[in-house]
Structures are given as C-alpha cells and as structure tokens.
Short mmCIF file of C-alpha atoms in Angstrom, two decimals:
data_model
loop_
_atom_site.label_atom_id
_atom_site.label_comp_id
_atom_site.label_asym_id
_atom_site.label_seq_id
_atom_site.Cartn_x
_atom_site.Cartn_y
_atom_site.Cartn_z
CA UNK A 166 0.00 0.00 0.00
CA UNK A 167 1.29 3.46 -0.96
CA UNK A 168 0.09 6.99 -0.44
CA UNK A 169 -2.61 7.60 -3.06
CA UNK A 170 -0.79 10.45 -4.81
CA UNK A 171 2.14 8.16 -5.62
CA UNK A 172 0.40 5.60 -7.80
CA UNK A 173 -0.39 7.43 -11.04
CA UNK A 174 3.06 7.29 -12.68
CA UNK A 175 6.29 5.32 -12.35
CA UNK A 176 8.18 8.57 -11.62
CA UNK A 177 5.90 9.17 -8.64
CA UNK A 178 6.25 5.59 -7.39
CA UNK A 179 10.04 5.79 -7.49
CA UNK A 180 10.12 9.21 -5.80
CA UNK A 181 7.66 8.09 -3.12
CA UNK A 182 9.37 4.78 -2.40
CA UNK A 183 12.96 6.03 -2.38
CA UNK A 184 12.96 9.67 -1.37
CA UNK A 185 9.81 11.50 -0.25
CA UNK A 186 9.61 11.90 3.50
CA UNK A 187 13.10 10.58 4.15
CA UNK A 188 15.51 12.84 6.02
CA UNK A 189 17.59 15.11 3.79
CA UNK A 190 20.33 17.21 5.34
CA UNK A 191 23.20 19.30 4.03
CA UNK A 192 22.95 22.89 2.90
CA UNK A 193 23.19 22.20 -0.84
CA UNK A 194 20.76 19.28 -0.63
CA UNK A 195 18.18 21.35 1.26
CA UNK A 196 18.76 24.26 -1.14
CA UNK A 197 17.99 21.92 -4.05
CA UNK A 198 14.69 20.89 -2.47
CA UNK A 199 13.72 24.50 -1.69
CA UNK A 200 14.47 25.42 -5.30
CA UNK A 201 12.52 22.54 -6.79
CA UNK A 202 9.52 23.21 -4.54
CA UNK A 203 9.58 26.88 -5.60
CA UNK A 204 9.71 25.95 -9.29
CA UNK A 205 6.83 23.52 -8.75
CA UNK A 206 4.54 26.29 -7.56
CA UNK A 207 1.62 26.37 -9.98
CA UNK A 208 2.76 23.22 -11.80
CA UNK A 209 2.50 19.48 -11.41
CA UNK A 210 5.23 17.86 -9.31
CA UNK A 211 5.79 15.26 -12.04
CA UNK A 212 6.93 18.07 -14.35
CA UNK A 213 9.66 18.94 -11.87
CA UNK A 214 10.64 15.31 -11.29
CA UNK A 215 11.07 14.74 -15.00
CA UNK A 216 13.24 17.86 -15.35
CA UNK A 217 15.23 17.35 -12.15
CA UNK A 218 18.49 16.29 -13.77
CA UNK A 219 18.24 19.27 -16.12
CA UNK A 220 17.76 21.55 -13.11
CA UNK A 221 20.84 20.04 -11.47
CA UNK A 222 22.93 20.68 -14.57
CA UNK A 223 21.55 24.19 -15.09
CA UNK A 224 22.07 25.22 -11.46
CA UNK A 225 25.58 23.82 -10.92
CA UNK A 226 24.40 20.83 -8.91
CA UNK A 227 22.68 23.27 -6.54
CA UNK A 228 26.00 24.33 -5.07
CA UNK A 229 25.04 27.36 -3.00
CA UNK A 230 28.29 29.28 -3.66
CA UNK A 231 28.14 28.53 -7.39
CA UNK A 232 24.51 29.62 -7.79
CA UNK A 233 25.12 32.69 -5.59
CA UNK A 234 27.76 33.80 -8.09
CA UNK A 235 25.34 33.67 -11.04
CA UNK A 236 24.81 36.95 -12.83
CA UNK A 237 22.66 38.36 -15.62
CA UNK A 238 24.46 36.21 -18.22
CA UNK A 239 23.40 33.13 -16.28
CA UNK A 240 19.81 34.37 -16.05
CA UNK A 241 19.78 34.77 -19.84
CA UNK A 242 21.30 31.29 -20.27
CA UNK A 243 18.70 29.76 -17.94
CA UNK A 244 15.82 31.53 -19.70
CA UNK A 245 16.98 29.83 -22.90
CA UNK A 246 17.27 26.36 -21.34
CA UNK A 247 14.30 24.27 -22.52
CA UNK A 248 15.26 21.55 -20.03
CA UNK A 249 14.04 23.59 -17.05
CA UNK A 250 11.06 25.79 -16.23
CA UNK A 251 11.91 29.13 -17.85
CA UNK A 252 10.35 31.54 -15.42
CA UNK A 253 12.41 34.68 -14.82
CA UNK A 254 10.97 35.35 -11.36
CA UNK A 255 11.74 31.80 -10.18
CA UNK A 256 15.22 31.83 -11.72
CA UNK A 257 16.04 35.17 -10.10
CA UNK A 258 14.58 33.94 -6.79
CA UNK A 259 16.82 30.87 -6.92
CA UNK A 260 19.90 33.06 -7.31
CA UNK A 261 18.72 35.41 -4.55
CA UNK A 262 18.00 32.41 -2.32
CA UNK A 263 21.51 31.05 -2.88
CA UNK A 264 22.93 34.43 -1.89
CA UNK A 265 20.72 34.46 1.21
CA UNK A 266 21.87 30.93 2.08
CA UNK A 267 25.59 31.72 1.94
CA UNK A 268 27.00 31.10 5.40
CA UNK A 269 23.52 30.70 6.89
CA UNK A 270 23.59 27.05 7.89
CA UNK A 271 20.49 26.39 5.81
CA UNK A 272 20.05 22.75 6.76
CA UNK A 273 20.19 23.51 10.49
CA UNK A 274 17.82 26.46 10.09
CA UNK A 275 15.26 24.34 8.26
CA UNK A 276 15.61 21.29 10.49
CA UNK A 277 14.92 23.23 13.67
CA UNK A 278 11.32 23.33 12.38
CA UNK A 279 11.01 19.52 12.32
CA UNK A 280 7.80 18.13 13.76
CA UNK A 281 8.34 14.45 14.58
CA UNK A 282 5.12 14.46 16.63
CA UNK A 283 2.91 15.53 13.73
CA UNK A 284 -0.32 13.53 13.57
CA UNK A 285 -0.37 10.42 11.39
CA UNK A 286 -2.71 11.08 8.47
CA UNK A 287 -5.19 8.24 8.00
CA UNK A 288 -5.96 9.35 4.43
CA UNK A 289 -4.74 11.97 1.98
CA UNK A 290 -7.65 14.16 3.09
CA UNK A 291 -5.96 14.40 6.50
CA UNK A 292 -2.75 15.88 5.06
CA UNK A 293 -2.71 19.67 5.51
CA UNK A 294 -1.47 22.13 2.88
CA UNK A 295 0.26 24.20 5.54
CA UNK A 296 0.77 24.18 9.30
CA UNK A 297 1.88 26.58 12.01
CA UNK A 298 5.34 25.04 11.58
CA UNK A 299 5.40 25.73 7.84
CA UNK A 300 4.23 29.29 8.47
CA UNK A 301 7.09 29.76 10.95
CA UNK A 302 9.62 28.24 8.53
CA UNK A 303 8.44 30.42 5.64
CA UNK A 304 8.58 33.51 7.85
CA UNK A 305 12.11 32.71 9.00
CA UNK A 306 13.36 31.99 5.47
CA UNK A 307 11.81 35.24 4.24
CA UNK A 308 13.47 37.13 7.10
CA UNK A 309 16.80 35.99 5.66
CA UNK A 310 15.87 37.19 2.17
CA UNK A 311 14.42 34.01 0.62
CA UNK A 312 11.73 34.31 -2.04
CA UNK A 313 9.05 31.89 -3.32
CA UNK A 314 8.85 30.24 0.11
CA UNK A 315 5.31 30.73 1.34
CA UNK A 316 3.75 28.44 3.96
CA UNK A 317 2.43 25.93 1.40
CA UNK A 318 5.79 25.65 -0.37
CA UNK A 319 7.50 25.41 3.02
CA UNK A 320 5.17 22.58 4.02
CA UNK A 321 5.85 20.70 0.78
CA UNK A 322 9.57 21.07 1.59
CA UNK A 323 8.97 19.80 5.13
CA UNK A 324 7.20 16.73 3.73
CA UNK A 325 9.78 16.08 1.04
CA UNK A 326 12.82 16.18 3.31
CA UNK A 327 11.33 14.38 6.30
CA UNK A 328 10.62 17.20 8.76
CA UNK A 329 7.16 15.72 8.97
CA UNK A 330 6.06 12.22 8.01
CA UNK A 331 2.92 12.53 5.93
CA UNK A 332 2.91 9.00 4.58
CA UNK A 333 -0.61 7.82 5.33
CA UNK A 334 -1.07 5.34 8.18
CA UNK A 335 -1.19 2.23 6.01
CA UNK A 336 1.65 3.23 3.63
CA UNK A 337 4.46 0.68 3.60
CA UNK A 338 7.13 3.39 3.80
CA UNK A 339 5.80 5.05 6.95
CA UNK A 340 8.56 5.43 9.55
CA UNK A 341 8.51 2.98 12.40
CA UNK A 342 7.02 0.14 10.35
#
C-alpha cells in the first residue's frame, strides 16, 4: 500500500518509495529541495521530477556558492534552457535564495522546524497544505531574504525532506514500520 498520490506514474512511485519523506540534510541538498519546490509552484510535481536532472545541470548541482555567483548572463542562459522551467521570477529567486543561504547554515535552520510528533494522516484528506510550523519556517526563510517560500511551499519542503512524516497510516514506507 502506498500513499494515493504516488500511484499514477512510475516517476511518482520511485520518488515516493525512495525519497519523499526521508531525512535530507546538508545545505546544498536542502537548497535543491527549496528550489525545486519553488519551481513547482503552480505546476504538477511530475513536471519537476522529469526535469530534475536538467535543473541540477543548469544550477551547478545546486551548489550554493556557485549559484550565488550567477549573474545576468546566467539568467539569460537559464531563460533559454528548454530543459528547465523558464520563469524569470523563479530563476532570479533561486539566485537570490543562494545568496541568502551563503553562510547561513540552511540545513540547520530548516531542520529546527522539524515536527516528529505531527499527527499520522489516516488518508490523503488528513494531510494539511500548511501548518503553524510551515508558516514559521516560511517567515524565518523570508526574514533571511528568501523568495518563493510561502507556507504551502515550506510545508511541501517539510514533507519532502522528512521534517514531517505525511505517509498515510497504512503506507508501507511510513517510519517505524
């Protein structure tokens, strides 16, 4: 048994079974997830999954120092890259977010918002779109200059990197099984 959202495509099954909800740490790794969640805003997650390797190549493997050094030439290059989502605001936000993350200890900042005691959702209907914790995380990231990190995006990040475990109660990947 899997979470219902994960059964419609092989890409979703693989992501669900191997990655979603498992702890991710490290500044560059957390930066990658923040970036991908921001690019997903308004789109289907499968679109991002299928372009993920292109994003990694386009954004220097999500190395915070490398992306922070991007300039207008890089913005132009990225706007011409059909392998990623070509949205100027999201591209510029990614560069600004990398600059904000320099020396911040991004992984530690994000992980202090972990909620291991979050309720176990019985069904997908029990999974919230945002929580007080995601509102606090979004507010803190914004206070450091991050963009495209509202409470819903912050909650998707929290789910993706294991700050909360939103695998439904009967999902085989739920922690503690």
